Short mmCIF file of C-alpha atoms in Angstrom, two decimals:
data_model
loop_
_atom_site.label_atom_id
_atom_site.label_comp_id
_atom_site.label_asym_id
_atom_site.label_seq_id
_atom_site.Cartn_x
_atom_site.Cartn_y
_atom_site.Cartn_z
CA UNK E 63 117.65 150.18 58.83
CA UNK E 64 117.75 150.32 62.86
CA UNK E 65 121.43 150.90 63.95
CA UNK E 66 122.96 149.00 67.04
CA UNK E 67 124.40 151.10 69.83
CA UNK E 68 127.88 152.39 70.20
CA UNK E 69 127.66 153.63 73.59
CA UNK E 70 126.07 152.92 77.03
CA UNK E 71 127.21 155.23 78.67
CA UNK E 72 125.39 156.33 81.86
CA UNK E 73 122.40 154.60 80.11
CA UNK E 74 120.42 153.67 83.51
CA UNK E 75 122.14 156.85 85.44
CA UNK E 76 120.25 158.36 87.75
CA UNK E 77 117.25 155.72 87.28
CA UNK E 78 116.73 156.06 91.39
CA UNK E 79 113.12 154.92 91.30
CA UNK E 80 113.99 152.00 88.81
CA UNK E 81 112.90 148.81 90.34
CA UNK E 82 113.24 146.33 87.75
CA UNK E 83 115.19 146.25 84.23
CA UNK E 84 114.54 143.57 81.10
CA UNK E 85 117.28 144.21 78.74
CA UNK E 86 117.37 140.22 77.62
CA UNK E 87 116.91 141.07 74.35
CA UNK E 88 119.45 144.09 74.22
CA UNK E 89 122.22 143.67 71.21
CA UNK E 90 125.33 145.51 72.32
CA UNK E 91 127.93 143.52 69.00
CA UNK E 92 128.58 147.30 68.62
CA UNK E 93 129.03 148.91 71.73
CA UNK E 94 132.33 150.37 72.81
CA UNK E 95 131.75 151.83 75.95
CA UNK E 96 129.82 151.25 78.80
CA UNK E 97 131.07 153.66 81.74
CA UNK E 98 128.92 154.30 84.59
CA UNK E 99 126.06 151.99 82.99
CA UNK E 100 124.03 152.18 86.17
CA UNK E 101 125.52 154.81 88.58
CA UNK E 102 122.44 155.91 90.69
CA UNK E 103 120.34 153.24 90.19
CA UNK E 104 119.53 152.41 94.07
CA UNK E 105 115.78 151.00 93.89
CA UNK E 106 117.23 148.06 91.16
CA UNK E 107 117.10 145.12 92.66
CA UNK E 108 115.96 142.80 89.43
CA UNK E 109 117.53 142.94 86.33
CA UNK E 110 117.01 140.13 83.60
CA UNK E 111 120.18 139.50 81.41
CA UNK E 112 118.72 136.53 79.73
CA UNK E 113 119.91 136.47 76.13
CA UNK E 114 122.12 139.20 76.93
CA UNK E 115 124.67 139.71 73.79
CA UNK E 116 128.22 141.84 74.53
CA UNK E 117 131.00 141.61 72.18
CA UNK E 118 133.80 139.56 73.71
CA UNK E 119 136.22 143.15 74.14
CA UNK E 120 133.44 144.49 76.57
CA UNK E 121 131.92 141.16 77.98
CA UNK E 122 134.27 141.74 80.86
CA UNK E 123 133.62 145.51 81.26
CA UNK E 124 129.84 144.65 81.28
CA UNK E 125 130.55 142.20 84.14
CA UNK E 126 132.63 144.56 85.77
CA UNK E 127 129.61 147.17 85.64
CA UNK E 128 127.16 144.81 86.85
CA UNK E 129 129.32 144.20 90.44
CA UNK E 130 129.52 147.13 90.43
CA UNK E 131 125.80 148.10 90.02
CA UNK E 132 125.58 145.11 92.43
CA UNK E 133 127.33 146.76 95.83
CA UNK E 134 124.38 148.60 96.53
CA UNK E 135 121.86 145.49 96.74
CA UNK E 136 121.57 143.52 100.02
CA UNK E 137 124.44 140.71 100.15
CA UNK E 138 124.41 137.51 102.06
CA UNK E 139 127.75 135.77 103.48
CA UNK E 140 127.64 132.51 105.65
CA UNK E 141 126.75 132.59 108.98
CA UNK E 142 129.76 130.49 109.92
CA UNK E 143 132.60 128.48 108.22
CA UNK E 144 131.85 124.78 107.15
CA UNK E 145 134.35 121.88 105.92
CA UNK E 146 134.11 119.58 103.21
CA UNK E 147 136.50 116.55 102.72
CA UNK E 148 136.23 114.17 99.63
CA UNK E 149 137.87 113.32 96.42
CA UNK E 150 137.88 115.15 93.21
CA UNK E 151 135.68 113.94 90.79
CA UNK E 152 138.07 113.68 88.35
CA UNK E 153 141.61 113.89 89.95
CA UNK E 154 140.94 110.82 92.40
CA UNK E 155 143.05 113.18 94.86
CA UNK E 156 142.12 113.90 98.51
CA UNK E 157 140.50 117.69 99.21
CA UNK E 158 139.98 119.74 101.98
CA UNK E 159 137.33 122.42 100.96
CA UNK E 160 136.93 125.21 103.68
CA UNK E 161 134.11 127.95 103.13
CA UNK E 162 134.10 130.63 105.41
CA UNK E 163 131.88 133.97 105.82
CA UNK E 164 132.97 137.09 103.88
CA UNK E 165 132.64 140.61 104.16
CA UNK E 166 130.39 142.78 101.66
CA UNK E 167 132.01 142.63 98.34
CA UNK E 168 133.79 140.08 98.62
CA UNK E 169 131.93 138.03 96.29
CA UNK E 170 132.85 134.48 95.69
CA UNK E 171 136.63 133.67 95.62
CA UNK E 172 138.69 130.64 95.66
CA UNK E 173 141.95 130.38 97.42
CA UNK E 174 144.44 127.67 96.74
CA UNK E 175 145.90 127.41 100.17
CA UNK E 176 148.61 124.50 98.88
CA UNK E 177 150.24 126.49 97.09
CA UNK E 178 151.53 130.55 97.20
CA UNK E 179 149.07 132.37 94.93
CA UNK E 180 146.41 134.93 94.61
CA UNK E 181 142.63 134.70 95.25
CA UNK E 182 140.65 134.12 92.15
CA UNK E 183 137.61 135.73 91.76
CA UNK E 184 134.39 133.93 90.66
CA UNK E 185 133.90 135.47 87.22
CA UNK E 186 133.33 134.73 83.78
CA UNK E 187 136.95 136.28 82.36
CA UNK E 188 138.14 133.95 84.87
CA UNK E 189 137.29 130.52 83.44
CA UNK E 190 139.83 128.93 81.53
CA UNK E 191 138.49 125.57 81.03
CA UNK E 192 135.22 124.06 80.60
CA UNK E 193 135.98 120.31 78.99
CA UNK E 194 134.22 117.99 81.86
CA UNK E 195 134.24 120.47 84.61
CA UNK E 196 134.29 124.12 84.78
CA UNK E 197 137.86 125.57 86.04
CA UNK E 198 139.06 128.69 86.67
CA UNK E 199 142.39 130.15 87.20
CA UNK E 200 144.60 133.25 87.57
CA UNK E 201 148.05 131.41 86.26
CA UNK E 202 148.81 128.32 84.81
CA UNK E 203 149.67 127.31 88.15
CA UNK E 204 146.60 128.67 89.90
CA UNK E 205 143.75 126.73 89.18
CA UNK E 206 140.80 125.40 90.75
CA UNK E 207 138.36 123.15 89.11
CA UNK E 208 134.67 121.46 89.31
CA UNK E 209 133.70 124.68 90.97
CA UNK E 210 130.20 124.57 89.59
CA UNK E 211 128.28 121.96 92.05
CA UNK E 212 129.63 124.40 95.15
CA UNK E 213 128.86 127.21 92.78
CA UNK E 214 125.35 125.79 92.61
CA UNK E 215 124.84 125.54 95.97
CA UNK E 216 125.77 129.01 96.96
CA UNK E 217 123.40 130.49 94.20
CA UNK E 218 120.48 128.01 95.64
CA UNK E 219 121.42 129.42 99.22
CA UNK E 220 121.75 133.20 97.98
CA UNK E 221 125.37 133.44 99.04
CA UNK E 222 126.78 136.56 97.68
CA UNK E 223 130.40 136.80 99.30
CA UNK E 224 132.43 133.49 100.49
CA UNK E 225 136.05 133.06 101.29
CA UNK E 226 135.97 129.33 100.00
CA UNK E 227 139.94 127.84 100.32
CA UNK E 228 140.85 124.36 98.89
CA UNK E 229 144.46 122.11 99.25
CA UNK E 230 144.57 121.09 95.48
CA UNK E 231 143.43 122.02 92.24
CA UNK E 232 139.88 120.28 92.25
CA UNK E 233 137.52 120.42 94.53
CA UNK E 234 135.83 117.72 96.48
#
């Protein structure tokens, strides 16, 4: 009987002349650690994650692995800042959407600029609702949600980092 993986660690290490990875079909249930996953790994610029299974304890620390895998491939920002002004979908309130350029990095992060709180990153761990829109959040106070047509178009575009800021919990 095959038995799953405990650890990844340093798995793709040192992998300089590694140009593309398929582990869609890798089965980490039983994986507990994952430091350093692909630390030297320059030449990667294609890795498949379809299917992709992490137990919910390290789904995060796998993300967390892949930005950081993901600093040393070309980025993409804006080339200027652009403003949107509608109604949320679902809200019926008024929105101001601003997305501006961001340094390398950055990645994708939403700022509620109506109220005092922290940026919140783009991510996975950082959805907290997905019942008719997807919505993310930092506090039950910071919140932003139908982020996925925006999110949509900055994947289409190949925007990696964007300083996107918004007056109310929904965007437009």
């Amino acid at each position: 009987r095959d038995q799953l993986a405990q650890s990844m660690d340093e798995l793709f290490s040192g992998c300089q002349s590694l140009a593309y990875l398929d582990i869609s079909n890798f089965n980490t249930q039983n994986v507990v650690s994952m430091n350093n996953m692909f630390y030297g790994c320059e030449s990667l610029s294609s890795l498949n994650l379809h299917n992709f299974e992490a137990n919910d304890k390290y789904r995060t620390r796998l993300t967390d692995h892949l930005i950081n895998f993901m600093e040393g491939v070309m980025q993409q920002t804006l080339g200027k800042s652009i403003e949107i002004k509608g109604i949320g979908l679902h809200s019926g309130c008024e929105s101001t959407l601003l997305i501006e350029p961001a340094p390398e990095n950055y990645g994708i992060q939403f700022i509620r600029n109506d109220i005092n709180a922290s940026p919140i990153r783009a991510l996975y761990s950082n959805v907290v609702d997905v019942r008719n829109c997807t919505c993310i959040g930092s506090s039950p106070k910071n919140i932003v949600s139908t982020i996925e047509h925006i999110m949509s178009v900055l994947y289409i575009l190949g925007i990696d980092n964007a300083k996107i800021s918004v007056n109310n919990p929904e965007i437009p």
